[in-house]
Coordinates of C-alpha atoms in Angstrom, one line a residue:
Chain X
X1 CA -87.4 66.4 232.4
X2 CA -86.5 69.0 229.8
X3 CA -89.7 67.2 227.1
X4 CA -92.0 68.0 230.1
X5 CA -90.6 71.5 230.9
X6 CA -91.0 72.9 227.3
X7 CA -94.6 71.4 226.6
X8 CA -95.5 73.5 230.1
X9 CA -94.1 76.8 228.6
X10 CA -95.9 76.4 225.4
X11 CA -99.3 76.2 227.9
X12 CA -97.4 79.5 228.8
X13 CA -97.3 81.0 225.3
X14 CA -101.0 80.2 224.6
X15 CA -102.4 82.0 227.7
X16 CA -100.0 85.0 227.4
X17 CA -101.3 85.0 223.6
X18 CA -105.1 85.3 224.2
X19 CA -104.4 87.5 227.2
X20 CA -102.6 89.9 225.1
X21 CA -105.5 89.5 222.0
X22 CA -108.6 89.8 224.4
X23 CA -107.6 92.0 226.9
X24 CA -109.6 95.5 227.6
X25 CA -112.8 95.5 225.9
X26 CA -116.0 93.8 227.0
X27 CA -118.2 92.1 224.2
X28 CA -121.6 94.3 225.5
X29 CA -120.8 98.3 226.1
X30 CA -122.2 99.6 229.5
X31 CA -124.6 102.3 228.7
X32 CA -122.3 104.7 230.7
X33 CA -119.5 103.8 228.4
X34 CA -122.1 104.8 225.7
X35 CA -122.6 108.1 227.0
X36 CA -119.0 109.0 227.2
X37 CA -118.6 108.3 223.4
X38 CA -121.7 110.4 222.8
X39 CA -120.3 113.1 225.1
X40 CA -117.0 113.0 223.0
X41 CA -118.4 112.9 219.5
X42 CA -120.7 115.6 220.4
X43 CA -118.0 117.9 221.5
X44 CA -116.2 116.9 218.2
X45 CA -118.9 118.3 216.0
X46 CA -119.6 121.0 218.4
X47 CA -115.5 122.3 218.0
X48 CA -116.0 121.9 214.3
X49 CA -118.8 124.0 214.1
X50 CA -117.6 126.9 215.9
X51 CA -114.5 126.9 214.1
X52 CA -116.9 127.4 210.9
X53 CA -118.7 130.2 212.8
X54 CA -115.7 132.3 213.2
X55 CA -114.6 132.2 209.8
X56 CA -118.1 133.2 209.2
X57 CA -118.2 135.9 211.8
X58 CA -114.5 137.4 210.6
X59 CA -115.6 137.6 206.6
X60 CA -119.1 138.9 207.7
X61 CA -117.6 142.0 210.3
X62 CA -114.8 142.5 206.9
X63 CA -118.0 142.6 204.7
X64 CA -120.0 145.1 207.1
X65 CA -117.5 147.2 207.8
X66 CA -115.8 147.5 203.8
X67 CA -119.6 148.3 203.0
X68 CA -121.1 150.7 205.3
X69 CA -117.8 152.7 205.4
X70 CA -116.6 152.2 209.1
X71 CA -113.2 151.5 207.2
X72 CA -111.5 153.2 204.1
X73 CA -112.1 149.9 201.4
X74 CA -109.4 151.3 199.7
X75 CA -107.3 150.1 202.8
X76 CA -109.2 146.9 203.5
X77 CA -110.6 145.2 200.2
X78 CA -113.6 143.4 201.3
X79 CA -114.7 139.7 200.6
X80 CA -117.0 140.3 198.0
X81 CA -114.3 142.7 196.0
X82 CA -112.1 139.9 196.5
X83 CA -114.4 137.0 195.1
X84 CA -115.4 139.6 192.0
X85 CA -111.7 140.0 191.2
X86 CA -110.8 136.6 191.9
X87 CA -113.8 135.7 189.0
X88 CA -111.7 138.6 186.7
X89 CA -108.8 136.9 187.6
X90 CA -109.2 133.5 187.5
X91 CA -111.1 134.5 184.1
X92 CA -107.4 135.8 182.5
X93 CA -106.0 132.3 184.4
X94 CA -103.3 134.6 185.3
X95 CA -103.5 133.9 189.2
X96 CA -103.6 130.3 188.5
X97 CA -100.0 130.6 186.3
X98 CA -98.4 132.5 189.7
X99 CA -99.9 130.5 192.1
X100 CA -98.4 127.0 190.3
X101 CA -94.9 129.2 189.8
X102 CA -94.9 129.5 193.6
X103 CA -96.3 126.0 194.0
X104 CA -93.2 124.7 191.6
X105 CA -90.6 126.6 193.4
X106 CA -92.1 125.7 196.8
X107 CA -91.5 122.0 195.6
X108 CA -88.3 122.2 194.3
X109 CA -86.8 124.3 197.2
X110 CA -88.4 121.6 199.3
X111 CA -86.8 118.6 197.8
X112 CA -83.5 120.3 197.3
X113 CA -83.5 121.4 201.0
X114 CA -84.6 118.2 202.7
X115 CA -81.7 116.3 200.3
X116 CA -79.0 118.4 201.2
X117 CA -80.1 118.5 204.8
X118 CA -80.0 114.9 204.9
X119 CA -76.6 114.9 203.4
X120 CA -75.1 116.8 205.5
X121 CA -76.6 115.8 208.6
X122 CA -75.6 111.9 207.7
X123 CA -72.0 113.6 207.8
X124 CA -72.4 115.3 210.6
X125 CA -73.3 112.0 212.3
X126 CA -70.5 109.8 210.6
X127 CA -67.6 112.0 212.0
X128 CA -68.0 114.1 215.2
X129 CA -64.5 115.8 214.6
X130 CA -66.6 117.5 211.6
X131 CA -69.5 117.6 213.6
X132 CA -67.7 120.0 216.6
X133 CA -65.6 121.9 213.9
X134 CA -68.9 122.8 211.9
X135 CA -70.9 123.5 215.4
X136 CA -69.8 127.4 216.1
X137 CA -70.8 128.2 212.2
X138 CA -74.0 126.5 212.3
X139 CA -74.9 128.0 215.7
X140 CA -74.5 131.3 213.6
X141 CA -75.9 130.6 210.5
X142 CA -78.9 129.4 212.7
X143 CA -79.3 132.7 214.2
X144 CA -78.3 134.9 211.1
X145 CA -81.6 136.5 209.4
X146 CA -81.1 134.6 206.2
X147 CA -83.7 137.3 204.4
X148 CA -80.3 139.5 204.9
X149 CA -78.4 137.3 202.4
X150 CA -81.3 138.4 199.6
X151 CA -79.2 140.8 197.8
X152 CA -75.9 138.2 197.5
X153 CA -78.2 135.7 196.0
X154 CA -79.8 138.0 193.3
X155 CA -76.4 139.2 192.6
X156 CA -74.8 135.6 192.4
X157 CA -77.8 133.4 191.2
X158 CA -80.0 136.1 188.9
X159 CA -83.8 136.8 189.7
X160 CA -84.8 133.7 189.1
X161 CA -82.7 131.0 190.5
X162 CA -82.1 133.5 193.6
X163 CA -85.5 132.4 195.0
X164 CA -84.5 128.7 195.3
X165 CA -81.2 130.3 197.2
X166 CA -83.7 132.1 199.6
X167 CA -85.8 129.0 200.2
X168 CA -83.0 126.8 201.2
X169 CA -81.1 129.5 203.0
X170 CA -84.0 129.6 205.4
X171 CA -85.6 126.0 205.7
X172 CA -82.0 123.9 205.4
X173 CA -80.2 125.1 208.9
X174 CA -83.3 124.1 211.0
X175 CA -83.5 121.1 209.0
X176 CA -79.7 120.0 209.6
X177 CA -80.3 120.8 213.4
X178 CA -83.4 119.0 213.6
X179 CA -82.3 115.7 211.8
X180 CA -78.5 115.7 213.2
X181 CA -80.1 116.2 217.0
X182 CA -82.3 113.2 216.1
X183 CA -79.3 110.9 214.8
X184 CA -77.8 111.7 217.9
X185 CA -80.9 110.7 220.0
X186 CA -81.1 107.0 218.6
X187 CA -81.2 104.4 221.1
X188 CA -77.5 103.3 222.3
X189 CA -78.5 100.2 222.9
X190 CA -79.7 99.3 219.3
X191 CA -76.1 100.9 218.3
X192 CA -74.5 98.2 220.3
X193 CA -76.1 95.4 219.1
X194 CA -75.2 96.2 215.4
X195 CA -71.6 97.0 216.8
X196 CA -71.8 93.3 218.3
X197 CA -72.9 91.7 215.1
X198 CA -69.7 93.5 213.7
X199 CA -71.6 96.1 211.3
X200 CA -69.9 98.8 209.6
X201 CA -70.8 102.3 209.8
X202 CA -72.4 102.4 206.4
X203 CA -75.0 99.2 207.9
X204 CA -75.3 101.1 211.0
X205 CA -76.5 104.2 209.0
X206 CA -78.9 102.2 206.8
X207 CA -80.1 99.5 208.9
X208 CA -81.0 101.8 211.9
X209 CA -80.0 105.1 212.5
X210 CA -81.9 105.9 209.0
X211 CA -85.3 103.9 209.8
X212 CA -85.4 105.0 213.2
X213 CA -85.3 108.5 211.9
X214 CA -88.5 108.7 210.1
X215 CA -90.4 109.9 212.9
X216 CA -87.9 112.7 213.0
X217 CA -87.8 113.3 209.3
X218 CA -91.6 113.5 209.2
X219 CA -91.5 116.1 211.8
X220 CA -88.4 118.0 209.9
X221 CA -90.4 117.7 206.5
X222 CA -93.2 119.9 208.2
X223 CA -91.2 122.4 209.7
X224 CA -89.3 122.5 206.6
X225 CA -92.3 123.3 204.1
X226 CA -93.3 126.0 206.1
X227 CA -89.9 127.6 205.9
X228 CA -89.5 126.9 202.2
X229 CA -92.7 128.8 201.5
X230 CA -91.4 131.5 203.6
X231 CA -88.1 131.7 201.8
X232 CA -90.0 131.5 198.3
X233 CA -92.2 134.2 199.4
X234 CA -89.5 136.5 200.7
X235 CA -87.1 135.5 197.5
X236 CA -90.1 136.7 194.7
X237 CA -90.5 139.6 197.1
X238 CA -86.9 140.5 196.2
X239 CA -86.6 139.9 192.7
X240 CA -89.1 138.2 190.9
X241 CA -91.6 138.7 187.8
X242 CA -94.6 136.3 188.6
X243 CA -95.9 134.5 191.4
X244 CA -97.7 135.2 194.1
X245 CA -95.3 136.6 196.2
X246 CA -94.8 138.6 193.6
X247 CA -98.4 139.7 193.0
X248 CA -98.6 140.6 197.2
X249 CA -95.8 143.5 196.5
X250 CA -97.3 144.6 193.3
X251 CA -100.4 144.8 194.2
X252 CA -98.8 146.9 197.5
X253 CA -97.1 149.2 195.2
X254 CA -99.6 150.2 192.8
X255 CA -102.7 150.1 196.0
X256 CA -104.6 147.6 194.9
X257 CA -105.7 145.8 197.9
X258 CA -108.0 143.4 196.2
X259 CA -104.9 141.8 194.3
X260 CA -103.0 141.8 197.6
X261 CA -105.8 140.4 199.6
X262 CA -106.3 137.4 197.0
X263 CA -103.0 136.7 196.5
X264 CA -102.8 135.8 200.2
X265 CA -105.9 133.7 199.9
X266 CA -104.5 132.0 197.0
X267 CA -101.0 131.3 199.5
X268 CA -103.4 130.4 202.1
X269 CA -104.9 127.6 199.9
X270 CA -101.4 126.7 198.7
X271 CA -99.6 126.5 201.8
X272 CA -102.6 124.1 203.0
X273 CA -102.3 121.7 200.3
X274 CA -98.4 121.7 200.5
X275 CA -98.9 120.7 204.4
X276 CA -101.5 118.3 203.5
X277 CA -99.7 116.8 201.0
X278 CA -96.2 116.4 203.7
X279 CA -98.8 115.4 206.5
X280 CA -100.1 112.9 204.1
X281 CA -96.8 111.4 202.7
X282 CA -95.7 111.5 206.4
X283 CA -98.1 109.1 207.4
X284 CA -97.7 106.8 204.6
X285 CA -94.1 106.6 205.5
X286 CA -95.1 106.3 209.6
X287 CA -97.0 103.5 208.7
X288 CA -94.8 101.6 206.6
X289 CA -92.0 101.6 209.1
X290 CA -94.7 100.8 212.0
X291 CA -94.0 103.7 213.6
X292 CA -98.1 104.7 214.1
Chain J
X1 CA -56.0 75.5 225.8
X2 CA -59.4 76.5 226.9
X3 CA -61.8 78.1 224.2
X4 CA -62.0 81.3 225.5
X5 CA -58.8 82.9 228.3
X6 CA -58.5 85.9 229.6
X7 CA -54.4 86.4 231.5
X8 CA -53.7 88.9 233.6
X9 CA -56.7 91.3 232.1
X10 CA -57.3 94.8 233.0
X11 CA -59.2 97.5 231.4
X12 CA -59.1 101.4 232.8
X13 CA -61.7 104.0 231.5
X14 CA -60.6 107.6 230.8
X15 CA -62.9 110.5 230.9
X16 CA -61.5 114.1 231.5
X17 CA -62.2 114.0 235.2
X18 CA -60.8 110.8 236.2
X19 CA -59.2 108.0 235.3
X20 CA -61.4 104.8 236.1
X21 CA -59.6 101.2 237.0
X22 CA -62.5 98.4 236.3
X23 CA -60.8 95.4 236.0
X24 CA -56.9 94.2 237.6
X25 CA -55.6 91.1 236.9
X26 CA -58.5 89.2 235.7
X27 CA -57.7 85.3 234.9
X28 CA -60.4 83.1 234.0
X29 CA -60.8 79.8 231.7
X30 CA -63.8 78.8 230.5
X31 CA -64.2 75.6 228.1
X32 CA -66.1 74.8 225.1
X33 CA -69.9 73.8 226.0
X34 CA -69.3 75.3 230.0
X35 CA -72.4 77.6 231.4
X36 CA -70.8 80.0 233.1
X37 CA -72.5 83.0 235.4
X38 CA -70.6 86.0 236.4
X39 CA -71.7 87.7 239.6
X40 CA -70.7 90.6 241.7
X41 CA -71.9 93.8 243.4
X42 CA -72.9 96.8 241.2
X43 CA -70.7 98.1 239.2
X44 CA -67.9 96.0 239.2
X45 CA -67.5 95.4 235.5
X46 CA -69.5 92.2 235.5
X47 CA -71.0 93.8 231.9
X48 CA -67.1 95.1 230.7
X49 CA -65.9 91.2 231.1
X50 CA -68.6 90.9 228.1
X51 CA -67.4 93.3 226.5
X52 CA -64.1 92.8 226.3
X53 CA -65.0 88.9 225.4
X54 CA -66.9 89.8 222.8
X55 CA -64.1 92.4 221.3
X56 CA -66.1 96.0 221.4
X57 CA -63.7 96.6 224.0
X58 CA -59.7 96.3 224.3
X59 CA -58.0 95.4 227.4
X60 CA -55.8 98.1 228.6
X61 CA -53.0 95.5 229.6
X62 CA -53.4 91.3 229.6
X63 CA -55.2 89.4 226.8
X64 CA -57.9 87.8 225.8
X65 CA -58.2 85.0 223.5
X66 CA -60.9 82.8 221.9
X67 CA -59.3 79.3 220.3
X68 CA -56.1 80.5 221.0
X69 CA -56.5 84.0 219.1
X70 CA -56.2 87.3 220.3
X71 CA -59.7 88.9 220.2
X72 CA -59.2 92.4 218.4
X73 CA -62.9 93.0 216.8
X74 CA -66.5 91.4 217.2
X75 CA -66.1 88.0 216.5
X76 CA -68.1 85.7 214.2
X77 CA -68.0 83.3 216.6
X78 CA -69.8 84.8 219.2
X79 CA -73.5 86.1 220.0
X80 CA -74.0 88.9 222.4
X81 CA -77.7 89.2 224.0
X82 CA -78.2 92.5 225.7
X83 CA -80.8 93.8 228.8
X84 CA -82.9 94.7 226.5
X85 CA -84.6 93.3 223.4
X86 CA -83.9 96.2 221.3
X87 CA -85.7 95.0 218.7
X88 CA -86.5 97.4 215.9
X89 CA -90.1 98.9 215.4
X90 CA -89.7 99.1 211.7
X91 CA -88.9 95.1 211.3
X92 CA -91.5 92.2 211.8
X93 CA -90.1 89.8 213.9
X94 CA -88.8 87.1 211.4
X95 CA -86.8 90.3 210.3
X96 CA -85.9 91.5 213.5
X97 CA -84.2 88.0 213.8
X98 CA -82.1 88.1 210.5
X99 CA -80.7 91.7 211.3
X100 CA -77.4 89.6 212.9
X101 CA -77.5 87.5 209.9
X102 CA -78.1 90.5 207.1
X103 CA -75.0 92.0 208.7
X104 CA -72.7 89.3 208.8
X105 CA -73.7 88.3 204.9
X106 CA -75.0 84.7 206.0
X107 CA -76.5 82.8 203.7
X108 CA -80.3 84.9 203.8
X109 CA -81.8 81.6 202.6
X110 CA -80.3 79.1 205.1
X111 CA -80.8 81.8 207.8
X112 CA -84.6 82.4 207.0
X113 CA -84.8 78.5 207.6
X114 CA -83.4 78.5 211.4
X115 CA -85.4 81.6 212.2
X116 CA -88.5 79.7 211.0
X117 CA -87.9 76.5 212.8
X118 CA -86.1 78.1 216.2
X119 CA -89.6 80.6 216.7
X120 CA -91.4 77.4 215.9
X121 CA -89.3 75.2 218.4
X122 CA -89.5 78.1 221.2
X123 CA -93.4 78.4 220.6
X124 CA -93.3 81.6 218.8
X125 CA -94.3 79.9 215.4
X126 CA -97.6 82.3 214.2
X127 CA -95.6 85.4 215.2
X128 CA -92.9 85.4 212.7
X129 CA -94.9 88.5 210.6
X130 CA -96.2 90.2 213.8
X131 CA -94.6 93.6 214.8
X132 CA -92.9 93.5 217.9
X133 CA -95.4 96.1 219.9
X134 CA -97.7 93.0 219.6
X135 CA -95.6 91.0 222.1
X136 CA -95.0 90.7 225.8
X137 CA -92.0 91.4 227.1
X138 CA -91.3 88.1 228.0
X139 CA -92.0 87.1 224.2
X140 CA -89.6 89.9 222.8
X141 CA -87.1 88.6 225.0
X142 CA -87.3 85.3 223.3
X143 CA -87.2 87.1 220.3
X144 CA -84.2 88.4 220.9
X145 CA -82.7 85.1 222.3
X146 CA -83.4 84.0 219.1
X147 CA -82.1 86.6 216.9
X148 CA -78.5 85.8 218.9
X149 CA -78.7 82.0 217.8
X150 CA -79.7 82.4 214.4
X151 CA -75.8 83.7 213.6
X152 CA -74.5 80.3 214.8
X153 CA -72.3 81.7 217.7
X154 CA -70.1 79.1 219.6
X155 CA -70.0 81.8 222.4
X156 CA -73.1 83.2 223.8
X157 CA -72.4 86.3 226.1
X158 CA -75.9 87.2 228.2
X159 CA -75.8 90.3 229.6
X160 CA -78.5 90.3 232.6
X161 CA -81.3 89.1 229.8
X162 CA -84.1 89.4 232.2
X163 CA -83.6 92.2 234.3
X164 CA -85.9 94.8 232.5
X165 CA -88.7 91.9 233.0
X166 CA -91.3 91.5 235.9
X167 CA -90.5 88.7 238.5
X168 CA -92.8 86.4 237.2
X169 CA -92.0 86.8 233.8
X170 CA -88.6 86.3 234.5
X171 CA -88.7 83.3 236.7
X172 CA -90.6 81.7 233.9
X173 CA -88.4 83.1 230.9
X174 CA -85.0 82.3 233.0
X175 CA -86.1 78.9 233.7
X176 CA -86.9 78.6 229.6
X177 CA -83.6 80.5 228.3
X178 CA -82.1 78.0 230.0
X179 CA -83.6 75.0 229.1
X180 CA -83.3 76.1 225.5
X181 CA -79.6 77.0 226.3
X182 CA -78.8 73.5 227.6
X183 CA -79.6 71.8 224.4
X184 CA -78.1 74.0 222.3
X185 CA -74.9 73.1 223.4
X186 CA -72.7 76.4 223.1
X187 CA -70.3 77.8 225.9
X188 CA -72.8 80.1 227.8
X189 CA -71.6 83.4 229.9
X190 CA -73.8 84.7 231.8
X191 CA -73.8 87.8 233.4
X192 CA -76.4 88.7 236.2
X193 CA -76.3 90.3 239.7
X194 CA -79.5 88.0 240.5
X195 CA -77.6 84.7 242.6
X196 CA -80.5 82.4 242.3
X197 CA -80.7 83.2 238.5
X198 CA -76.9 82.2 238.3
X199 CA -76.6 79.2 240.4
X200 CA -79.9 77.7 238.8
X201 CA -78.4 78.5 235.5
X202 CA -74.9 77.9 235.7
X203 CA -72.7 75.1 235.8
X204 CA -70.0 77.6 237.1
X205 CA -70.4 80.4 239.3
X206 CA -67.7 83.3 239.1
X207 CA -68.0 85.8 242.1
X208 CA -66.2 89.0 241.3
X209 CA -65.2 91.4 243.6
X210 CA -65.6 95.3 243.9
X211 CA -63.8 97.9 242.1
X212 CA -60.8 97.3 240.7
X213 CA -62.4 94.0 240.4
X214 CA -60.9 90.5 239.8
X215 CA -61.7 86.5 240.2
X216 CA -63.1 86.6 243.6
X217 CA -64.1 82.7 243.9
X218 CA -65.3 80.2 241.8
X219 CA -68.4 77.6 242.6
X220 CA -68.9 74.4 240.7
X221 CA -72.8 73.9 240.6
X222 CA -73.4 70.2 241.3
X223 CA -76.8 68.6 242.3
X224 CA -76.7 64.9 243.3
X225 CA -79.1 63.5 240.6
X226 CA -78.7 65.5 237.6
X227 CA -79.3 68.8 236.9
X228 CA -83.0 70.0 237.4
X229 CA -84.4 72.8 235.3
X230 CA -84.0 76.2 236.6
X231 CA -87.1 76.3 238.1
X232 CA -86.7 73.1 239.7
X233 CA -83.0 73.8 240.9
X234 CA -84.5 76.1 243.3
X235 CA -86.4 73.3 245.4
X236 CA -82.6 71.2 245.7
X237 CA -81.3 71.5 249.3
X238 CA -77.8 72.1 247.4
X239 CA -79.6 75.0 246.1
X240 CA -79.4 76.9 249.7
X241 CA -76.1 76.0 250.1
X242 CA -74.5 77.7 247.5
X243 CA -76.9 80.9 247.6
X244 CA -75.9 80.9 251.3
X245 CA -72.1 80.7 250.2
X246 CA -72.2 82.9 247.7
X247 CA -74.0 85.6 249.7
X248 CA -71.6 85.3 252.2
X249 CA -69.0 86.5 249.8
X250 CA -71.0 89.4 248.4
X251 CA -72.3 90.8 251.3
X252 CA -68.6 91.2 252.5
X253 CA -68.4 93.7 249.8
X254 CA -71.7 95.1 250.6
X255 CA -70.6 95.8 254.0
X256 CA -67.1 97.1 253.3
X257 CA -68.4 99.7 250.8
X258 CA -70.7 101.2 253.3

């Protein structure tokens, strides 16, 4: 009796399988659907064009305002002045050295604060007692403007290492909070499943909590990289002898708006590259763990 | 001595607000190879009973024994199937099935062979490397069952395993899983609020009372000419008699609680 029953079931699977593969799209697309797709594509192209136009308009107004003396070019600099100064600085190679220094500090600060953040978040997950004890301290640290700690870092760590101190201080608390709250939001059913197999805490951590947190890691990294860059620039403002943050403050002090603007441009490029790298890595990680 | 015995088991939950008495004086003996269904009004502690047998919870008083030994932690002889499949998105079907074997440090080569043959046998042969997302709800729950079977438990605990599925899938799947469980010859304890499911799948139906609950009545389910498959059992005259009897007992609670 069960024999016939199970062959019946097999047929059910087959039909279920074909339904899940073949459902949805029809082989030939209707003209209405094609029109819908064309309209969508047109919209995307139009948005991209508008974005470029906005940039051109801003640069044009800036250039015009400076050349026609609507504003004092000493105060605003101008795109053409930045381009020619950029050429000079490029020739000297200094601006690249500065960008690389800031980039290196950001990468080290980012990696360090992610590692520290993950480690502390794991401790907080591991022991809810420790988590409860430390909770008010985290809240206070989160609320405190970390920039205020600048002089302390300078005295304790010296002019170079204090940059890392500032970078980590600014990014690590948010990292811990995001990761720890992510760990707590993991489906309790998955944890119960592990418990039913008699899993140890370490097994639950490595086989469920960490892999399940991949999407959370990715968004935390994106927040962290921005904050680390803020910390690095802040640190350079306070104590550095080189780097983009240093050039920005120096340019400001000697009233060289061209240097300030050029450094800011390089900073924009740097932050785009950093964010791009992090989101590329994030996409790779998300795909690897099938959260896409 | 029965395979599983609950002697005068009581359980109370504590929260800051109150103390809840979930179970009071539960006595139950389950023989090896038996298929038992537990039904009862919602919130009567049916699932709690499973947690006690699995060793994830300890009774406040009384004792739970498995092969005469007191249960104090999740036992390797017990497999637990939950209401949802809880498949891990980051693992393919085969690696999801192997998670239990991995956690229990079993021989992975043998576990993998077992997993593949179970997948093949239950119509999921081509799906070993698929991602759980590509599977329908019914298929996912079948994968969850195979995950439980791969660790070769002597006792299977099923906690409303079909309740998250739509009605049609639910009927088809309970029929199929009922069939699978019968050919596995393991002890099965099924918790459900669906009387039909209990009657058509189990050898014995245990009816629990309202909270603090204990065993109210038991029904041995017998069909005149052999055990039909769950779907066919619904057409037998005995089915209606059992249904009426169990419904009557549960209805009392519905009326009392209103």
